[in-house]
PDB file of C-alpha atoms in Angstrom:
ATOM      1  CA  UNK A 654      22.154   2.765  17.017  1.00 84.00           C
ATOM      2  CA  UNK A 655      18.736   4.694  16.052  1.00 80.00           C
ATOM      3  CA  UNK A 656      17.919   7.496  17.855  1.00 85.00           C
ATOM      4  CA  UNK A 657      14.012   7.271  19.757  1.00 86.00           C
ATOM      5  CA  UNK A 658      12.843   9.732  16.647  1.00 83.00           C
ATOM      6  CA  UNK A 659      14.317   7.167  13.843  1.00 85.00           C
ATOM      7  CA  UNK A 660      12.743   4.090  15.204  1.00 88.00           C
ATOM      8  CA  UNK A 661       9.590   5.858  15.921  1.00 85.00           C
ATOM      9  CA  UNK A 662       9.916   7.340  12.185  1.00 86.00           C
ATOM     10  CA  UNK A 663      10.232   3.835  11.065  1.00 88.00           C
ATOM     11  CA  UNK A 664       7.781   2.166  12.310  1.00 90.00           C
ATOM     12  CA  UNK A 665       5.249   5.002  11.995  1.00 86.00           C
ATOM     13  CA  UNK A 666       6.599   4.768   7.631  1.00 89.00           C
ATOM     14  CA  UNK A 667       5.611   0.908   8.227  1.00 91.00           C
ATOM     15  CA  UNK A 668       2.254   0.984  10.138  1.00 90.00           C
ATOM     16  CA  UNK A 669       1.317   4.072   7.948  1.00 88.00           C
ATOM     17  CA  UNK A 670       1.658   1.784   4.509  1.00 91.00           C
ATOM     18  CA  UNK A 671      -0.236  -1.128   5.704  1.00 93.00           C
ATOM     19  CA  UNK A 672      -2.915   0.907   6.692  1.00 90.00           C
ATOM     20  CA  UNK A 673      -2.734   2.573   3.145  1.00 90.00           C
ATOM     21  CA  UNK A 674      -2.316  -0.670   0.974  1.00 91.00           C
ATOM     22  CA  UNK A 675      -6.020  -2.236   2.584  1.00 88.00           C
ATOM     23  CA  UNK A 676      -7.948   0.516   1.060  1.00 89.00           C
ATOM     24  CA  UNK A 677      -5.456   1.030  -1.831  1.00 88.00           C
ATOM     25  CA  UNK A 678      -5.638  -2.743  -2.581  1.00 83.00           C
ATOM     26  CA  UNK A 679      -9.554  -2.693  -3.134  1.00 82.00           C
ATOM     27  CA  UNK A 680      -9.534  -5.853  -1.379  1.00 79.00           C
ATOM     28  CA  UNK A 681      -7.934  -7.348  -4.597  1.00 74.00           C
ATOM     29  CA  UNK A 682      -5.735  -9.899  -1.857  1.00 71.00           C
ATOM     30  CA  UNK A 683      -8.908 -12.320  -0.653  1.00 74.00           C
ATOM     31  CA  UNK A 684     -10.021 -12.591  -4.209  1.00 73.00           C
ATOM     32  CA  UNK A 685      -7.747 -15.563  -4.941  1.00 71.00           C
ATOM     33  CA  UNK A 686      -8.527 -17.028  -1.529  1.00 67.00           C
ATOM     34  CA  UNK A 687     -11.994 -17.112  -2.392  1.00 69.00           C
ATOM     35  CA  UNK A 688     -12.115 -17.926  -6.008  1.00 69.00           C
ATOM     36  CA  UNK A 689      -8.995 -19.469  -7.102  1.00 63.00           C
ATOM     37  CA  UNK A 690     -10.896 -23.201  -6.579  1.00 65.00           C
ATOM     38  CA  UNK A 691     -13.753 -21.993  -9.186  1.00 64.00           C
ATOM     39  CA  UNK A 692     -10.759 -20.824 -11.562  1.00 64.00           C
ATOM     40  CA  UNK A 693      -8.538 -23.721 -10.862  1.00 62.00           C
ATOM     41  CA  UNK A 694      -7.643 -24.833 -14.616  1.00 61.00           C
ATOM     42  CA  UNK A 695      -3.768 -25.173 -16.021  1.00 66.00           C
ATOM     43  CA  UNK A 696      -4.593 -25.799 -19.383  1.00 63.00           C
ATOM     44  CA  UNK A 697      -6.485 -22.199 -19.915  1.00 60.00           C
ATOM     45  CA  UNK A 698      -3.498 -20.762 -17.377  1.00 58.00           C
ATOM     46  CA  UNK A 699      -6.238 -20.836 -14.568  1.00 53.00           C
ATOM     47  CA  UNK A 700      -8.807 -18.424 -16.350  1.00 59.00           C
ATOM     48  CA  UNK A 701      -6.413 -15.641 -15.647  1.00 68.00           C
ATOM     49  CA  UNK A 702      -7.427 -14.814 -12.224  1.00 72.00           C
ATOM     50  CA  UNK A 703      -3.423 -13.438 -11.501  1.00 78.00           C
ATOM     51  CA  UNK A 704      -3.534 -10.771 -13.757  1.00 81.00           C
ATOM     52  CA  UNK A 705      -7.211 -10.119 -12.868  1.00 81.00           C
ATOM     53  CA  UNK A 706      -6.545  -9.073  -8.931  1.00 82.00           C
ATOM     54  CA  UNK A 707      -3.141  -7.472 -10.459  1.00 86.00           C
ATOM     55  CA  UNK A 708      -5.090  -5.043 -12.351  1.00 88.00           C
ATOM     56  CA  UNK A 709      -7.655  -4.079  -9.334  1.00 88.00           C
ATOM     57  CA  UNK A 710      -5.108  -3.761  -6.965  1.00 88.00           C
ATOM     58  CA  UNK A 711      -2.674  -1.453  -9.779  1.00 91.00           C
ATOM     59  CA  UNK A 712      -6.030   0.053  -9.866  1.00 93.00           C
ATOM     60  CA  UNK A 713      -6.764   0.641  -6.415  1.00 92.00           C
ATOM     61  CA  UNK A 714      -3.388   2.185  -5.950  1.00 93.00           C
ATOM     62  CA  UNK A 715      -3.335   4.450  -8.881  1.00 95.00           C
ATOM     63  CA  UNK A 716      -5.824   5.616  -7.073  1.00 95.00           C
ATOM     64  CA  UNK A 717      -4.590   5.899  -3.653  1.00 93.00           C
ATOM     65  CA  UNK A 718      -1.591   7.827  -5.349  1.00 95.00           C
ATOM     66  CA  UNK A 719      -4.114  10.615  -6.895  1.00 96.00           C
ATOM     67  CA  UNK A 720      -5.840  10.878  -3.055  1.00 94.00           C
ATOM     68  CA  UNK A 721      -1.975  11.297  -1.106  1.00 92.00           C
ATOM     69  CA  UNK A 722      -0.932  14.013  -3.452  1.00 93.00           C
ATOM     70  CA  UNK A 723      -4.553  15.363  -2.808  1.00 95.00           C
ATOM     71  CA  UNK A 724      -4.347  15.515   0.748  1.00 91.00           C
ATOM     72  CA  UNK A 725      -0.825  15.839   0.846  1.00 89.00           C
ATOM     73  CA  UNK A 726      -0.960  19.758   2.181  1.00 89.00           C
ATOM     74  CA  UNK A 727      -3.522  18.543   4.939  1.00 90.00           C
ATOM     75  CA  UNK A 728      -1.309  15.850   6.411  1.00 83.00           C
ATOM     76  CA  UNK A 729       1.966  18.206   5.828  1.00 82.00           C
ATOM     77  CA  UNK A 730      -0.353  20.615   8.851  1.00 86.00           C
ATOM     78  CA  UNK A 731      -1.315  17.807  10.844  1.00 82.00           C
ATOM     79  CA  UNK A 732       2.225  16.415  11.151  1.00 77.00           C
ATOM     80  CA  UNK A 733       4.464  19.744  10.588  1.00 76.00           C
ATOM     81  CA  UNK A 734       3.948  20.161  14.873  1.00 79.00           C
ATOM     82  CA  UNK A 735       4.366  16.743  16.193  1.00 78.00           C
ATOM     83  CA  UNK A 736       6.556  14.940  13.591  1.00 78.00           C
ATOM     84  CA  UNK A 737       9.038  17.085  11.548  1.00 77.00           C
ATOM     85  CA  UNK A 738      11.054  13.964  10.424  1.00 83.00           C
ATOM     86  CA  UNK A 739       8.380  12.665   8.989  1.00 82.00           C
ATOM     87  CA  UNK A 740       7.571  15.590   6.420  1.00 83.00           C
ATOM     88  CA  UNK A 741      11.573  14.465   5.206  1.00 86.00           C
ATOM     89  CA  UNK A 742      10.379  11.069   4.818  1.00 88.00           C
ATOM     90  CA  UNK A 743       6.904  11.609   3.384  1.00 87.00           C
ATOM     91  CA  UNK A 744       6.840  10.000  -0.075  1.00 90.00           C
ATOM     92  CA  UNK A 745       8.550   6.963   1.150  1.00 92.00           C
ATOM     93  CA  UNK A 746       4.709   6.045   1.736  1.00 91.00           C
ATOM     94  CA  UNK A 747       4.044   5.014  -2.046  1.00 93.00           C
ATOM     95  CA  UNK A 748       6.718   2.850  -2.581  1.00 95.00           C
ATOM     96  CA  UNK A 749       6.036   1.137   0.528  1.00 94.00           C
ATOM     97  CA  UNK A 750       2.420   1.116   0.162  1.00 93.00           C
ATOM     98  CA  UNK A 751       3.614  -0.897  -3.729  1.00 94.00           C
ATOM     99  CA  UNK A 752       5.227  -2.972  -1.980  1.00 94.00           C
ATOM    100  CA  UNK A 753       2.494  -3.910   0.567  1.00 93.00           C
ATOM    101  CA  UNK A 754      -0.117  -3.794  -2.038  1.00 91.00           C
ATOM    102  CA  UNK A 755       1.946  -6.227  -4.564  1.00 90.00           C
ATOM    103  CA  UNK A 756       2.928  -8.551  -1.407  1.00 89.00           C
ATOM    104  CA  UNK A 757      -0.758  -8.595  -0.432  1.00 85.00           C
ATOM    105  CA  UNK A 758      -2.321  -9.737  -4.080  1.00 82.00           C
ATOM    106  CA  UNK A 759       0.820 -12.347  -4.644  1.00 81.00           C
TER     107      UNK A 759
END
């Protein structure tokens, strides 16, 4: 049904934003691994250690937002060549990169 450009295009969108959401998560999505026995405590809501990674990795991608739209022009030349399609489909990186990020911390 996809052509060989619209399946590479979708798994390069895919690859592309989990790659992005480990740097833009700031690591936020061991935290709980790690700590969540130290924090364990229903009666204070668990020391609120969920909104705690929630924050760094909001944060962390915040940030990762300011650096695409920095470096946006230098991946539009490094792509424009090889990958036209994917210029069309550039921003669909941030809101899968959320995504990621969010599915990461949770």
């Amino acid at each position: 049904m996809l052509s060989k450009e619209e399946i590479g295009l979708t798994r390069l969108l895919i690859s592309v934003s989990f790659l992005f959401a480990t740097f833009a998560s700031l690591g936020a999505g061991n935290v709980p691994t790690k700590f969540f026995p130290y924090f364990r405590n229903e009666s204070k809501q668990h020391n609120g250690i969920l909104p705690f990674v929630l924050s760094i990795g909001m944060i962390g991608f915040s940030l990762f937002v300011v650096v695409f739209f920095l470096l946006k022009d230098i991946i539009f030349n490094i792509y424009s060549k090889n990958s036209p399609l994917l210029l069309d489909y550039f921003y669909y990186f941030i809101p899968f990169t959320l995504i990621v990020v969010l599915n990461n911390n949770f």
